[in-house]
Amino acid sequence: MAKDGLINCKKCGTLFFKNSGREVCEECFKKELELIDGIKSFVISTGLSKVSIDKISEGLVIPKNELEDLIIRGRLFTILPKIMVKCRFCGVELEDDEKTGFTCKKCLL
């Protein structure tokens, strides 16, 4: 896969020189930063104490799994308390310390 530091971008497939541990090219990284800013602005603009992933996905027309990936990777850490995440199995709203796994403590047992 990697030869002389060259890898394919995980998002677009472009060949680029890997630096600073990123697995995406500079262009995709910039797009991700813009997306994160857009998500933050959207969540804040709703004025709600918590906004569901579904509402963010519909409002910004982005796939739900892309939002979940950003949460898992800690990219939405600053606004995570304002994002309502539900357990994939039972649908209960997750506590802040459970949000990166998408499974409540009860369903884990």
Coordinates of N, CA and C in Angstrom, one line a residue:
M1 N 0.8 -1.2 0.0 CA 0.0 0.0 0.0 C 0.9 1.3 0.0
A2 N 1.8 1.4 0.9 CA 2.6 2.6 1.0 C 4.0 2.3 0.5
K3 N 4.4 3.1 -0.4 CA 5.8 3.0 -0.9 C 6.4 4.4 -0.9
D4 N 7.5 4.6 -0.3 CA 8.2 5.9 -0.2 C 7.2 7.0 0.4
G5 N 6.3 6.6 1.3 CA 5.4 7.5 1.9 C 4.2 7.9 1.1
L6 N 4.1 7.3 -0.1 CA 2.9 7.6 -0.9 C 1.8 6.6 -0.6
I7 N 0.6 7.2 -0.4 CA -0.6 6.3 -0.2 C -1.8 6.9 -0.9
N8 N -2.8 6.1 -1.0 CA -4.0 6.6 -1.7 C -4.9 7.1 -0.6
C9 N -5.6 8.3 -0.9 CA -6.5 8.9 0.0 C -7.7 8.0 0.3
K10 N -8.0 7.8 1.6 CA -9.1 6.9 2.0 C -10.5 7.4 1.5
K11 N -10.6 8.7 1.2 CA -11.8 9.3 0.7 C -12.0 9.2 -0.8
C12 N -11.0 9.8 -1.5 CA -11.1 10.0 -2.9 C -10.2 9.1 -3.8
G13 N -9.2 8.5 -3.1 CA -8.3 7.6 -3.8 C -7.1 8.3 -4.5
T14 N -7.0 9.6 -4.4 CA -5.9 10.3 -4.9 C -4.6 9.9 -4.2
L15 N -3.6 9.7 -5.0 CA -2.2 9.4 -4.5 C -1.6 10.6 -3.9
F16 N -1.1 10.5 -2.6 CA -0.5 11.7 -2.0 C 0.6 11.2 -1.1
F17 N 1.4 12.2 -0.7 CA 2.5 11.9 0.3 C 1.9 12.0 1.7
K18 N 2.0 10.9 2.4 CA 1.4 10.9 3.8 C 2.3 11.7 4.7
N19 N 1.6 12.6 5.4 CA 2.3 13.4 6.5 C 1.4 13.5 7.7
S20 N 1.9 13.7 8.8 CA 1.2 13.9 10.1 C 0.2 12.9 10.4
G21 N 0.3 11.7 9.9 CA -0.6 10.6 10.3 C -1.9 10.6 9.6
R22 N -2.2 11.6 8.8 CA -3.5 11.6 8.1 C -3.6 10.5 7.0
E23 N -4.8 10.0 6.8 CA -5.0 9.0 5.8 C -5.8 9.6 4.6
V24 N -6.0 10.9 4.6 CA -6.7 11.6 3.6 C -5.8 12.7 3.0
C25 N -6.1 13.0 1.7 CA -5.3 14.0 1.1 C -5.6 15.4 1.7
E26 N -4.9 16.4 1.3 CA -5.1 17.7 1.8 C -6.4 18.3 1.4
E27 N -6.9 18.0 0.2 CA -8.2 18.5 -0.3 C -9.3 17.9 0.5
C28 N -9.3 16.6 0.8 CA -10.3 15.9 1.5 C -10.3 16.4 3.0
F29 N -9.1 16.6 3.5 CA -8.9 17.1 4.9 C -9.6 18.5 5.0
K30 N -9.4 19.4 4.0 CA -10.0 20.7 4.0 C -11.5 20.6 4.0
K31 N -12.0 19.7 3.1 CA -13.5 19.5 3.0 C -14.0 19.0 4.4
E32 N -13.3 18.1 5.0 CA -13.8 17.6 6.3 C -13.8 18.7 7.4
L33 N -12.8 19.6 7.4 CA -12.9 20.7 8.3 C -14.0 21.7 8.0
E34 N -14.3 21.9 6.7 CA -15.5 22.7 6.3 C -16.8 22.0 6.8
L35 N -16.9 20.7 6.6 CA -18.0 20.0 7.1 C -18.2 20.1 8.6
I36 N -17.1 19.9 9.3 CA -17.2 20.1 10.8 C -17.7 21.4 11.2
D37 N -17.2 22.5 10.5 CA -17.6 23.8 10.8 C -19.1 24.0 10.5
G38 N -19.5 23.4 9.4 CA -20.9 23.5 9.0 C -21.8 22.8 10.0
I39 N -21.4 21.6 10.5 CA -22.2 20.9 11.5 C -22.3 21.7 12.8
K40 N -21.2 22.3 13.2 CA -21.2 23.1 14.5 C -22.1 24.3 14.3
S41 N -22.0 24.9 13.2 CA -22.9 26.1 13.0 C -24.4 25.7 12.9
F42 N -24.7 24.6 12.3 CA -26.0 24.1 12.2 C -26.6 23.7 13.6
V43 N -25.8 23.0 14.4 CA -26.3 22.6 15.7 C -26.5 23.8 16.6
I44 N -25.6 24.8 16.6 CA -25.8 26.0 17.3 C -26.9 26.8 16.9
S45 N -27.1 26.9 15.5 CA -28.2 27.7 15.0 C -29.6 27.2 15.3
T46 N -29.7 25.9 15.6 CA -31.1 25.4 15.9 C -31.6 26.0 17.2
G47 N -30.7 26.4 18.1 CA -31.1 26.9 19.4 C -31.6 25.8 20.3
L48 N -31.6 24.6 19.9 CA -32.0 23.5 20.8 C -30.9 23.1 21.7
S49 N -31.3 22.5 22.9 CA -30.3 22.0 23.8 C -29.6 20.8 23.3
K50 N -30.4 19.9 22.5 CA -29.8 18.8 21.8 C -30.4 18.6 20.5
V51 N -29.6 18.2 19.5 CA -30.0 18.0 18.1 C -29.7 16.5 17.8
S52 N -30.6 15.8 17.2 CA -30.4 14.4 16.8 C -29.5 14.3 15.6
I53 N -28.8 13.2 15.5 CA -28.0 12.9 14.3 C -28.9 12.9 13.0
D54 N -30.1 12.4 13.2 CA -31.0 12.4 12.0 C -31.3 13.8 11.5
K55 N -31.6 14.7 12.5 CA -31.9 16.1 12.1 C -30.7 16.8 11.4
I56 N -29.5 16.5 12.0 CA -28.3 17.1 11.4 C -28.1 16.5 9.9
S57 N -28.3 15.2 9.8 CA -28.1 14.6 8.5 C -29.1 15.1 7.5
E58 N -30.4 15.3 7.9 CA -31.4 15.8 7.0 C -31.1 17.3 6.7
G59 N -30.8 18.1 7.7 CA -30.6 19.5 7.5 C -29.4 19.9 6.7
L60 N -28.4 19.1 6.7 CA -27.2 19.4 6.0 C -27.0 18.4 4.8
V61 N -27.9 17.5 4.6 CA -27.9 16.5 3.5 C -26.5 15.8 3.5
I62 N -26.2 15.2 4.6 CA -25.0 14.4 4.7 C -25.4 13.0 5.2
P63 N -24.7 12.0 4.8 CA -25.0 10.6 5.3 C -24.8 10.5 6.8
K64 N -25.8 9.8 7.4 CA -25.7 9.6 8.9 C -24.4 8.9 9.3
N65 N -24.0 7.9 8.5 CA -22.8 7.2 8.8 C -21.5 8.1 8.8
E66 N -21.6 9.1 8.0 CA -20.4 10.1 8.0 C -20.4 10.9 9.3
L67 N -21.6 11.3 9.8 CA -21.7 12.0 11.1 C -21.2 11.0 12.2
E68 N -21.6 9.8 12.2 CA -21.2 8.8 13.2 C -19.7 8.6 13.2
D69 N -19.1 8.6 12.0 CA -17.7 8.4 11.8 C -16.9 9.6 12.5
L70 N -17.4 10.8 12.2 CA -16.8 12.0 12.8 C -16.9 12.0 14.4
I71 N -18.0 11.5 14.9 CA -18.2 11.4 16.3 C -17.2 10.3 16.9
I72 N -17.1 9.2 16.2 CA -16.2 8.1 16.7 C -14.8 8.6 16.7
R73 N -14.4 9.3 15.7 CA -13.0 9.8 15.6 C -12.8 11.0 16.5
G74 N -13.8 11.5 17.2 CA -13.6 12.6 18.1 C -13.5 14.0 17.4
R75 N -14.0 14.1 16.2 CA -13.9 15.3 15.4 C -15.0 16.3 15.8
L76 N -16.1 15.8 16.5 CA -17.1 16.7 17.0 C -17.2 16.9 18.5
F77 N -16.0 16.6 19.1 CA -15.9 16.6 20.5 C -16.5 17.9 21.2
T78 N -16.2 19.0 20.6 CA -16.6 20.3 21.3 C -18.1 20.5 21.3
I79 N -18.8 19.9 20.4 CA -20.3 20.0 20.4 C -21.0 18.7 20.7
L80 N -20.3 17.7 21.1 CA -20.9 16.4 21.4 C -22.0 16.4 22.4
P81 N -21.9 17.3 23.5 CA -23.0 17.3 24.4 C -24.3 17.9 23.8
K82 N -24.2 18.6 22.7 CA -25.4 19.1 22.1 C -26.0 18.2 21.0
I83 N -25.3 17.0 20.8 CA -25.8 16.1 19.8 C -26.5 14.9 20.5
M84 N -27.7 14.6 20.1 CA -28.4 13.5 20.7 C -28.1 12.2 19.9
V85 N -27.5 11.3 20.6 CA -27.2 10.0 20.0 C -28.0 8.9 20.7
K86 N -28.6 8.1 19.9 CA -29.4 7.0 20.4 C -28.7 5.6 20.2
C87 N -29.0 4.7 21.1 CA -28.4 3.4 21.1 C -28.9 2.7 19.8
R88 N -28.0 2.0 19.1 CA -28.4 1.3 17.9 C -29.3 0.2 18.1
F89 N -29.3 -0.4 19.3 CA -30.1 -1.6 19.6 C -31.5 -1.3 20.2
C90 N -31.5 -0.4 21.2 CA -32.8 -0.2 21.9 C -33.4 1.2 21.7
G91 N -32.6 2.1 21.2 CA -33.1 3.5 20.9 C -33.0 4.5 22.0
V92 N -32.6 4.1 23.2 CA -32.5 5.0 24.3 C -31.4 6.0 24.0
E93 N -31.6 7.3 24.5 CA -30.6 8.3 24.3 C -29.4 8.0 25.2
L94 N -28.2 8.1 24.6 CA -27.0 7.8 25.3 C -26.5 8.9 26.1
E95 N -25.8 8.6 27.2 CA -25.1 9.5 28.0 C -23.9 10.0 27.3
D96 N -23.3 11.1 27.7 CA -22.2 11.7 27.0 C -21.0 10.7 26.9
D97 N -20.8 9.9 28.0 CA -19.6 9.0 28.0 C -19.9 7.7 27.1
E98 N -21.1 7.6 26.6 CA -21.4 6.4 25.8 C -21.4 6.7 24.3
K99 N -21.4 8.0 23.9 CA -21.7 8.4 22.6 C -20.8 7.9 21.5
T100 N -19.6 7.6 21.8 CA -18.6 7.2 20.8 C -18.8 5.7 20.4
G101 N -19.6 5.0 21.2 CA -19.8 3.6 20.9 C -21.2 3.3 20.3
F102 N -22.1 4.2 20.4 CA -23.5 4.0 19.9 C -24.2 2.8 20.4
T103 N -23.8 2.4 21.6 CA -24.5 1.3 22.3 C -24.6 1.7 23.8
C104 N -25.8 1.6 24.4 CA -26.0 1.9 25.8 C -25.4 0.8 26.6
K105 N -25.1 1.1 27.9 CA -24.5 0.1 28.8 C -25.4 -1.1 29.0
K106 N -26.7 -0.9 29.0 CA -27.6 -2.1 29.2 C -27.5 -3.0 28.0
C107 N -27.4 -2.5 26.8 CA -27.3 -3.4 25.6 C -25.9 -4.1 25.5
L108 N -24.9 -3.5 26.1 CA -23.6 -4.0 26.1 C -23.5 -5.3 26.9
L109 N -24.4 -5.4 28.0 CA -24.3 -6.6 28.9 C -25.0 -7.7 28.3

